[in-house]
Coordinates of C-alpha atoms in Angstrom, one line a residue:
M49 CA 102.2 119.8 123.7
T50 CA 103.4 116.8 121.8
A51 CA 106.3 116.9 119.5
I52 CA 104.1 116.4 116.5
S53 CA 101.9 119.3 117.6
Q54 CA 105.1 121.5 117.8
L55 CA 106.1 120.4 114.4
K56 CA 102.6 121.2 112.9
D57 CA 102.7 124.6 114.7
L58 CA 106.2 125.4 113.2
I59 CA 105.0 124.5 109.7
K60 CA 101.7 126.5 110.2
N61 CA 103.4 129.6 111.7
N62 CA 106.2 129.9 109.1
P63 CA 105.3 131.0 105.6
T64 CA 107.5 128.3 104.0
F65 CA 110.2 125.8 105.1
V66 CA 113.2 124.1 103.4
L67 CA 113.6 120.4 103.7
L68 CA 116.9 118.6 103.8
S69 CA 116.3 114.9 103.0
G70 CA 118.5 111.9 103.4
A71 CA 118.3 108.1 102.8
G72 CA 115.8 107.6 105.6
V73 CA 113.2 109.3 103.4
S74 CA 113.5 106.7 100.7
T75 CA 114.0 103.5 102.7
A76 CA 110.1 103.0 102.9
S77 CA 110.3 102.7 99.1
G78 CA 112.8 99.9 99.3
V79 CA 115.9 102.0 98.6
P80 CA 118.8 100.7 100.7
D81 CA 120.6 103.2 102.8
F82 CA 124.4 103.1 103.4
R83 CA 125.2 103.3 107.1
S84 CA 122.5 101.5 109.1
K85 CA 122.9 97.9 110.3
N86 CA 121.2 96.7 107.1
G87 CA 122.8 99.2 104.8
L88 CA 125.1 98.7 101.8
Y89 CA 128.2 99.3 103.8
T90 CA 127.3 96.3 106.0
K91 CA 126.2 94.0 103.2
F92 CA 129.1 94.9 100.9
K93 CA 132.4 95.8 102.5
N94 CA 133.7 97.3 99.2
A95 CA 130.6 99.4 98.5
E96 CA 132.4 102.7 98.8
Y97 CA 135.1 101.7 96.4
L98 CA 132.5 100.3 93.9
L99 CA 130.7 103.6 93.9
S100 CA 133.9 105.6 93.5
I101 CA 135.4 107.5 90.5
D102 CA 138.4 105.1 90.8
A103 CA 136.1 102.1 90.2
L104 CA 134.4 103.8 87.3
L105 CA 137.6 104.5 85.5
N106 CA 139.7 101.5 86.5
D107 CA 137.3 98.8 87.3
T108 CA 134.5 99.8 84.9
E109 CA 132.7 96.5 84.5
A110 CA 132.5 95.9 88.4
F111 CA 131.3 99.4 88.8
F112 CA 128.4 99.1 86.5
K113 CA 127.5 95.6 87.7
F114 CA 127.2 96.9 91.3
Y115 CA 125.6 100.2 90.3
K116 CA 122.8 98.7 88.2
S117 CA 122.1 96.0 90.7
Q118 CA 122.0 98.2 93.8
M119 CA 121.2 101.7 92.6
L120 CA 118.7 101.0 89.8
L121 CA 115.9 99.1 91.4
D122 CA 112.8 98.5 89.3
H123 CA 110.3 98.4 92.1
I124 CA 111.1 101.9 93.6
K125 CA 108.3 104.3 93.8
P126 CA 107.6 107.4 95.8
N127 CA 106.3 106.6 99.3
L128 CA 104.0 108.4 101.7
I129 CA 106.7 110.8 102.7
H130 CA 107.5 111.9 99.2
V131 CA 103.8 112.4 98.5
K132 CA 103.2 114.3 101.7
L133 CA 106.1 116.7 100.9
A134 CA 104.8 117.2 97.3
Q135 CA 101.4 118.1 98.8
L136 CA 103.0 120.6 101.2
Q137 CA 104.8 122.2 98.4
K138 CA 101.7 122.5 96.3
A139 CA 100.0 124.2 99.2
N140 CA 102.9 126.7 99.1
K141 CA 104.2 125.6 102.5
M142 CA 107.5 124.3 101.4
G143 CA 110.1 126.0 99.2
A144 CA 113.0 123.9 98.1
I145 CA 113.9 120.3 98.9
I146 CA 117.7 119.8 99.3
T147 CA 118.4 116.1 99.0
Q148 CA 121.3 113.8 99.5
N149 CA 119.4 111.1 97.6
I150 CA 120.1 110.2 93.9
D151 CA 116.9 108.2 93.4
G152 CA 114.8 111.1 91.9
L153 CA 111.7 110.1 94.1
H154 CA 111.0 113.6 95.1
T155 CA 110.5 114.7 91.6
L156 CA 108.6 111.5 90.7
A157 CA 106.2 112.3 93.5
G158 CA 105.5 115.8 92.0
S159 CA 107.9 118.0 93.9
T160 CA 109.6 120.9 92.1
N161 CA 112.7 122.9 93.0
V162 CA 114.5 119.9 94.1
I163 CA 118.3 120.4 94.7
E164 CA 120.0 117.1 94.3
L165 CA 123.3 117.4 96.2
H166 CA 124.8 114.3 94.7
G167 CA 123.0 114.3 91.3
T168 CA 120.5 111.8 90.0
V169 CA 120.4 108.3 88.4
H170 CA 117.8 109.7 85.9
Q171 CA 120.5 111.7 84.1
N172 CA 123.4 110.1 82.3
Y173 CA 125.9 111.3 79.8
C174 CA 128.7 110.1 77.5
M175 CA 132.1 110.7 78.9
K176 CA 133.5 111.3 75.5
C177 CA 130.9 113.4 73.6
N178 CA 128.5 114.4 76.4
K179 CA 125.4 113.0 74.7
Q180 CA 122.6 112.6 77.2
Y181 CA 120.8 109.3 78.1
D182 CA 118.0 108.3 80.4
V183 CA 118.1 105.8 83.2
D184 CA 116.4 103.1 81.2
Y185 CA 119.3 103.1 78.7
V186 CA 121.8 102.5 81.4
K187 CA 119.6 99.9 83.2
N188 CA 118.9 97.9 80.1
S189 CA 122.4 98.0 78.7
K190 CA 124.5 94.7 78.8
G191 CA 127.6 95.2 80.8
I192 CA 129.1 98.7 80.3
P193 CA 126.7 101.1 78.8
L194 CA 128.2 102.6 75.6
C195 CA 127.3 105.7 73.6
S196 CA 126.8 105.6 69.8
C197 CA 130.3 107.3 69.6
G198 CA 131.8 104.4 71.6
G199 CA 132.3 106.4 74.8
I200 CA 131.2 105.1 78.3
V201 CA 127.8 106.4 79.5
R202 CA 128.1 107.3 83.1
P203 CA 125.5 108.5 85.6
K204 CA 125.4 112.2 86.5
V205 CA 125.9 111.4 90.2
V206 CA 128.6 112.4 92.4
L207 CA 130.8 109.4 93.1
Y208 CA 133.2 109.0 96.0
G209 CA 136.4 110.9 95.2
E210 CA 134.5 113.6 93.1
S211 CA 133.4 117.2 93.9
L212 CA 129.8 118.4 93.9
H213 CA 128.5 119.7 90.6
E214 CA 129.1 123.4 90.0
G215 CA 126.6 125.8 91.6
V216 CA 124.9 123.3 93.9
F217 CA 125.9 125.0 97.2
E218 CA 124.9 128.4 95.8
K219 CA 121.4 127.1 95.0
C220 CA 121.2 125.8 98.6
Q221 CA 122.2 129.0 100.1
E222 CA 119.7 131.0 98.0
S223 CA 116.9 128.7 99.2
L224 CA 118.0 128.8 102.8
N225 CA 118.2 132.6 102.8
R226 CA 114.4 132.7 102.1
T227 CA 113.3 130.7 105.1
D228 CA 113.3 130.7 108.8
L229 CA 112.5 127.0 109.1
L230 CA 114.7 124.1 108.1
I231 CA 113.5 120.6 108.5
V232 CA 116.1 117.9 108.3
A233 CA 114.6 114.4 107.6
G234 CA 116.1 110.9 107.4
T235 CA 119.7 111.7 107.7
G236 CA 122.3 111.2 110.4
L237 CA 124.2 114.3 108.9
N238 CA 127.3 112.2 108.7
V239 CA 128.1 113.2 105.1
S240 CA 130.1 116.5 104.9
T241 CA 127.8 117.9 102.2
A242 CA 124.7 117.6 104.4
S243 CA 126.4 119.0 107.5
S244 CA 127.6 121.9 105.3
V245 CA 124.0 122.7 104.4
L246 CA 123.1 122.8 108.1
Y247 CA 125.8 125.4 108.7
M248 CA 124.5 127.6 105.8
F249 CA 121.2 127.9 107.6
R250 CA 120.8 131.2 109.4
G251 CA 117.1 131.1 110.2
K252 CA 115.4 130.7 113.5
H253 CA 114.1 127.2 113.7
L254 CA 115.8 124.0 113.0
V255 CA 114.0 120.7 113.2
I256 CA 115.6 117.2 113.0
L257 CA 113.5 114.1 112.2
N258 CA 115.4 110.9 112.3
D259 CA 115.0 107.4 113.6
E260 CA 118.4 107.6 115.4
K261 CA 120.3 110.4 117.3
T262 CA 122.6 112.7 115.2
S263 CA 125.6 114.6 116.3
Y264 CA 123.6 117.8 115.6
D265 CA 120.5 117.2 117.7
H266 CA 121.7 119.8 120.3
L267 CA 121.5 122.6 117.7
A268 CA 117.8 121.8 116.9
E269 CA 114.8 123.5 118.4
L270 CA 112.8 120.3 117.9
V271 CA 114.1 116.7 117.6
I272 CA 111.8 113.7 116.9
H273 CA 113.4 110.2 116.9
Q274 CA 110.7 108.2 115.3
D275 CA 110.0 106.3 112.0
L276 CA 109.5 109.0 109.3
V277 CA 106.4 107.4 107.8
T278 CA 104.8 107.4 111.3
I279 CA 105.7 111.2 111.6
F280 CA 104.4 112.2 108.2
K281 CA 101.2 110.3 108.5
Q282 CA 100.3 112.7 111.2
L283 CA 101.0 115.9 109.2

Protein backbone atom coordinates (compact mmCIF):
# COMPACT_ATOMS: atom_id res chain seq x y z
CA MET A 1 0.00 0.00 0.00
CA THR A 2 1.37 3.42 -0.93
CA ALA A 3 1.71 6.21 1.62
CA ILE A 4 -1.05 8.20 -0.13
CA SER A 5 -3.36 5.16 0.07
CA GLN A 6 -2.62 4.90 3.79
CA LEU A 7 -3.46 8.58 4.21
CA LYS A 8 -6.73 8.17 2.30
CA ASP A 9 -7.68 5.17 4.46
CA LEU A 10 -6.96 7.04 7.68
CA ILE A 11 -9.17 9.93 6.57
CA LYS A 12 -11.88 7.55 5.37
CA ASN A 13 -11.88 5.37 8.48
CA ASN A 14 -11.94 8.18 11.04
CA PRO A 15 -15.11 10.25 11.50
CA THR A 16 -13.19 13.54 11.48
CA PHE A 17 -9.63 14.78 11.77
CA VAL A 18 -7.92 17.93 13.02
CA LEU A 19 -5.26 19.62 10.90
CA LEU A 20 -2.25 21.50 12.25
CA SER A 21 -0.90 23.68 9.45
CA GLY A 22 2.31 25.64 9.05
CA ALA A 23 4.02 27.89 6.54
CA GLY A 24 4.41 25.08 4.00
CA VAL A 25 0.67 25.14 3.37
CA SER A 26 0.85 28.73 2.15
CA THR A 27 4.12 28.83 0.23
CA ALA A 28 2.33 27.69 -2.94
CA SER A 29 0.31 30.93 -2.64
CA GLY A 30 3.52 32.95 -2.64
CA VAL A 31 3.68 33.51 1.10
CA PRO A 32 7.32 33.37 2.23
CA ASP A 33 8.19 31.00 5.04
CA PHE A 34 10.69 31.77 7.75
CA ARG A 35 13.25 29.00 8.14
CA SER A 36 13.86 27.49 4.70
CA LYS A 37 16.89 28.35 2.57
CA ASN A 38 14.76 30.96 0.77
CA GLY A 39 12.88 32.06 3.89
CA LEU A 40 12.69 35.46 5.55
CA TYR A 41 15.40 34.58 8.07
CA THR A 42 17.83 33.97 5.23
CA LYS A 43 16.90 37.06 3.23
CA PHE A 44 16.66 39.39 6.23
CA LYS A 45 19.05 38.68 9.09
CA ASN A 46 17.07 40.98 11.40
CA ALA A 47 13.63 39.61 10.47
CA GLU A 48 12.94 38.25 13.94
CA TYR A 49 13.65 41.64 15.50
CA LEU A 50 11.56 43.50 12.92
CA LEU A 51 8.59 41.26 13.77
CA SER A 52 8.98 41.68 17.52
CA ILE A 53 7.10 43.66 20.13
CA ASP A 54 10.34 45.54 20.80
CA ALA A 55 10.46 46.76 17.20
CA LEU A 56 6.78 47.74 17.27
CA LEU A 57 7.25 49.82 20.41
CA ASN A 58 10.76 51.19 19.91
CA ASP A 59 11.36 51.15 16.15
CA THR A 60 7.80 51.59 14.96
CA GLU A 61 8.44 53.00 11.49
CA ALA A 62 10.88 50.18 10.64
CA PHE A 63 8.43 47.61 12.01
CA PHE A 64 5.60 48.72 9.74
CA LYS A 65 7.83 49.17 6.71
CA PHE A 66 8.95 45.54 7.02
CA TYR A 67 5.54 44.21 8.10
CA LYS A 68 3.63 45.81 5.21
CA SER A 69 6.19 44.81 2.58
CA GLN A 70 6.65 41.20 3.71
CA MET A 71 3.40 40.19 5.47
CA LEU A 72 0.75 42.06 3.47
CA LEU A 73 1.17 40.77 -0.07
CA ASP A 74 -1.48 41.81 -2.61
CA HIS A 75 -1.25 38.71 -4.83
CA ILE A 76 -1.85 36.18 -2.04
CA LYS A 77 -4.84 33.90 -2.62
CA PRO A 78 -5.77 30.42 -1.32
CA ASN A 79 -4.05 27.59 -3.17
CA LEU A 80 -5.13 24.04 -3.94
CA ILE A 81 -4.29 22.86 -0.41
CA HIS A 82 -6.53 25.46 1.24
CA VAL A 83 -9.34 24.62 -1.20
CA LYS A 84 -9.05 20.86 -0.66
CA LEU A 85 -9.12 21.31 3.10
CA ALA A 86 -12.23 23.48 2.87
CA GLN A 87 -13.87 20.78 0.75
CA LEU A 88 -12.99 18.10 3.31
CA GLN A 89 -14.47 20.24 6.04
CA LYS A 90 -17.68 20.83 4.10
CA ALA A 91 -17.89 17.04 3.65
CA ASN A 92 -17.74 16.78 7.48
CA LYS A 93 -14.40 14.95 7.34
CA MET A 94 -12.43 17.63 9.17
CA GLY A 95 -13.15 19.35 12.46
CA ALA A 96 -10.87 22.24 13.33
CA ILE A 97 -7.84 23.69 11.59
CA ILE A 98 -5.15 24.80 13.99
CA THR A 99 -2.74 27.04 12.11
CA GLN A 100 0.55 28.77 12.80
CA ASN A 101 -0.10 31.03 9.79
CA ILE A 102 -1.31 34.61 10.08
CA ASP A 103 -2.32 35.01 6.41
CA GLY A 104 -6.01 34.09 6.85
CA LEU A 105 -6.00 31.90 3.72
CA HIS A 106 -7.83 28.98 5.36
CA THR A 107 -10.77 31.28 6.10
CA LEU A 108 -10.63 32.90 2.65
CA ALA A 109 -10.85 29.41 1.11
CA GLY A 110 -14.08 28.75 3.00
CA SER A 111 -12.90 26.85 6.07
CA THR A 112 -14.57 27.47 9.40
CA ASN A 113 -13.47 26.67 12.96
CA VAL A 114 -9.96 27.94 12.21
CA ILE A 115 -7.86 28.39 15.35
CA GLU A 116 -5.12 30.88 14.56
CA LEU A 117 -2.32 30.29 17.05
CA HIS A 118 -0.53 33.51 16.18
CA GLY A 119 -3.51 35.68 15.19
CA THR A 120 -4.22 37.09 11.74
CA VAL A 121 -3.23 40.08 9.62
CA HIS A 122 -6.92 40.61 8.86
CA GLN A 123 -7.63 41.92 12.37
CA ASN A 124 -6.06 45.13 13.62
CA TYR A 125 -6.77 47.42 16.55
CA CYS A 126 -5.76 50.73 18.07
CA MET A 127 -3.31 50.32 20.94
CA LYS A 128 -4.88 53.36 22.64
CA CYS A 129 -8.66 53.02 22.29
CA ASN A 130 -9.01 49.46 20.88
CA LYS A 131 -10.96 50.58 17.78
CA GLN A 132 -10.93 47.79 15.17
CA TYR A 133 -9.52 48.14 11.65
CA ASP A 134 -9.31 45.82 8.63
CA VAL A 135 -6.17 44.81 6.79
CA ASP A 136 -6.71 47.30 3.95
CA TYR A 137 -6.55 50.21 6.38
CA VAL A 138 -3.10 49.13 7.54
CA LYS A 139 -1.92 48.19 4.06
CA ASN A 140 -2.94 51.51 2.50
CA SER A 141 -1.71 53.73 5.32
CA LYS A 142 1.34 55.88 4.74
CA GLY A 143 4.05 55.04 7.22
CA ILE A 144 2.70 54.19 10.67
CA PRO A 145 -1.07 53.46 10.61
CA LEU A 146 -2.85 55.74 13.06
CA CYS A 147 -6.31 55.59 14.59
CA SER A 148 -8.76 58.51 14.50
CA CYS A 149 -7.82 59.02 18.18
CA GLY A 150 -4.13 59.28 17.29
CA GLY A 151 -3.12 55.88 18.62
CA ILE A 152 -1.07 53.34 16.67
CA VAL A 153 -3.07 50.66 14.84
CA ARG A 154 -1.29 47.34 15.25
CA PRO A 155 -2.02 43.88 13.80
CA LYS A 156 -3.69 41.34 16.06
CA VAL A 157 -0.81 38.93 15.57
CA VAL A 158 1.51 37.44 18.16
CA LEU A 159 4.86 39.13 17.73
CA TYR A 160 8.17 37.78 18.96
CA GLY A 161 8.34 38.48 22.68
CA GLU A 162 4.56 38.23 23.18
CA SER A 163 2.39 35.50 24.67
CA LEU A 164 -0.41 33.76 22.77
CA HIS A 165 -3.83 35.35 22.92
CA GLU A 166 -5.97 34.20 25.84
CA GLY A 167 -7.90 30.96 25.40
CA VAL A 168 -6.11 29.74 22.26
CA PHE A 169 -4.63 26.58 23.76
CA GLU A 170 -7.95 25.77 25.42
CA LYS A 171 -9.66 25.84 22.01
CA CYS A 172 -6.95 23.58 20.60
CA GLN A 173 -7.40 21.06 23.41
CA GLU A 174 -11.18 20.99 22.98
CA SER A 175 -10.81 20.22 19.26
CA LEU A 176 -8.10 17.60 19.78
CA ASN A 177 -10.20 15.83 22.41
CA ARG A 178 -12.85 15.15 19.75
CA THR A 179 -10.63 13.31 17.25
CA ASP A 180 -8.41 10.27 16.92
CA LEU A 181 -6.59 11.61 13.85
CA LEU A 182 -4.25 14.61 13.79
CA ILE A 183 -2.68 15.56 10.47
CA VAL A 184 0.31 17.91 10.64
CA ALA A 185 0.99 19.67 7.33
CA GLY A 186 3.70 22.06 6.23
CA THR A 187 5.53 22.66 9.49
CA GLY A 188 8.85 21.49 10.86
CA LEU A 189 7.33 21.83 14.35
CA ASN A 190 10.28 23.99 15.39
CA VAL A 191 8.07 26.63 17.02
CA SER A 192 7.13 25.79 20.61
CA THR A 193 3.46 26.62 20.09
CA ALA A 194 3.19 24.01 17.32
CA SER A 195 5.04 21.29 19.23
CA SER A 196 2.85 22.05 22.26
CA VAL A 197 -0.23 21.27 20.17
CA LEU A 198 1.36 17.97 19.19
CA TYR A 199 1.77 16.99 22.83
CA MET A 200 -1.86 17.89 23.58
CA PHE A 201 -3.01 15.19 21.17
CA ARG A 202 -4.05 11.96 22.89
CA GLY A 203 -5.65 10.23 19.90
CA LYS A 204 -4.53 7.11 18.07
CA HIS A 205 -3.26 8.35 14.70
CA LEU A 206 -0.66 11.05 14.03
CA VAL A 207 0.29 11.90 10.43
CA ILE A 208 3.08 14.30 9.42
CA LEU A 209 3.16 15.74 5.90
CA ASN A 210 6.17 17.93 5.21
CA ASP A 211 8.73 18.36 2.46
CA GLU A 212 11.57 17.93 4.99
CA LYS A 213 12.17 15.72 8.01
CA THR A 214 11.01 16.94 11.42
CA SER A 215 12.25 16.10 14.90
CA TYR A 216 8.88 14.48 15.60
CA ASP A 217 8.66 12.05 12.67
CA HIS A 218 9.35 9.11 15.00
CA LEU A 219 6.09 9.79 16.85
CA ALA A 220 3.92 9.54 13.74
CA GLU A 221 2.11 6.52 12.35
CA LEU A 222 2.54 7.88 8.84
CA VAL A 223 5.13 10.34 7.50
CA ILE A 224 5.21 11.64 3.93
CA HIS A 225 8.11 13.85 2.85
CA GLN A 226 6.78 15.35 -0.36
CA ASP A 227 5.55 18.62 -1.80
CA LEU A 228 2.18 19.33 -0.18
CA VAL A 229 0.45 20.34 -3.40
CA THR A 230 1.43 16.98 -4.89
CA ILE A 231 0.00 15.18 -1.85
CA PHE A 232 -3.29 17.07 -1.75
CA LYS A 233 -3.87 16.71 -5.49
CA GLN A 234 -4.23 12.99 -4.83
CA LEU A 235 -6.82 13.31 -2.06
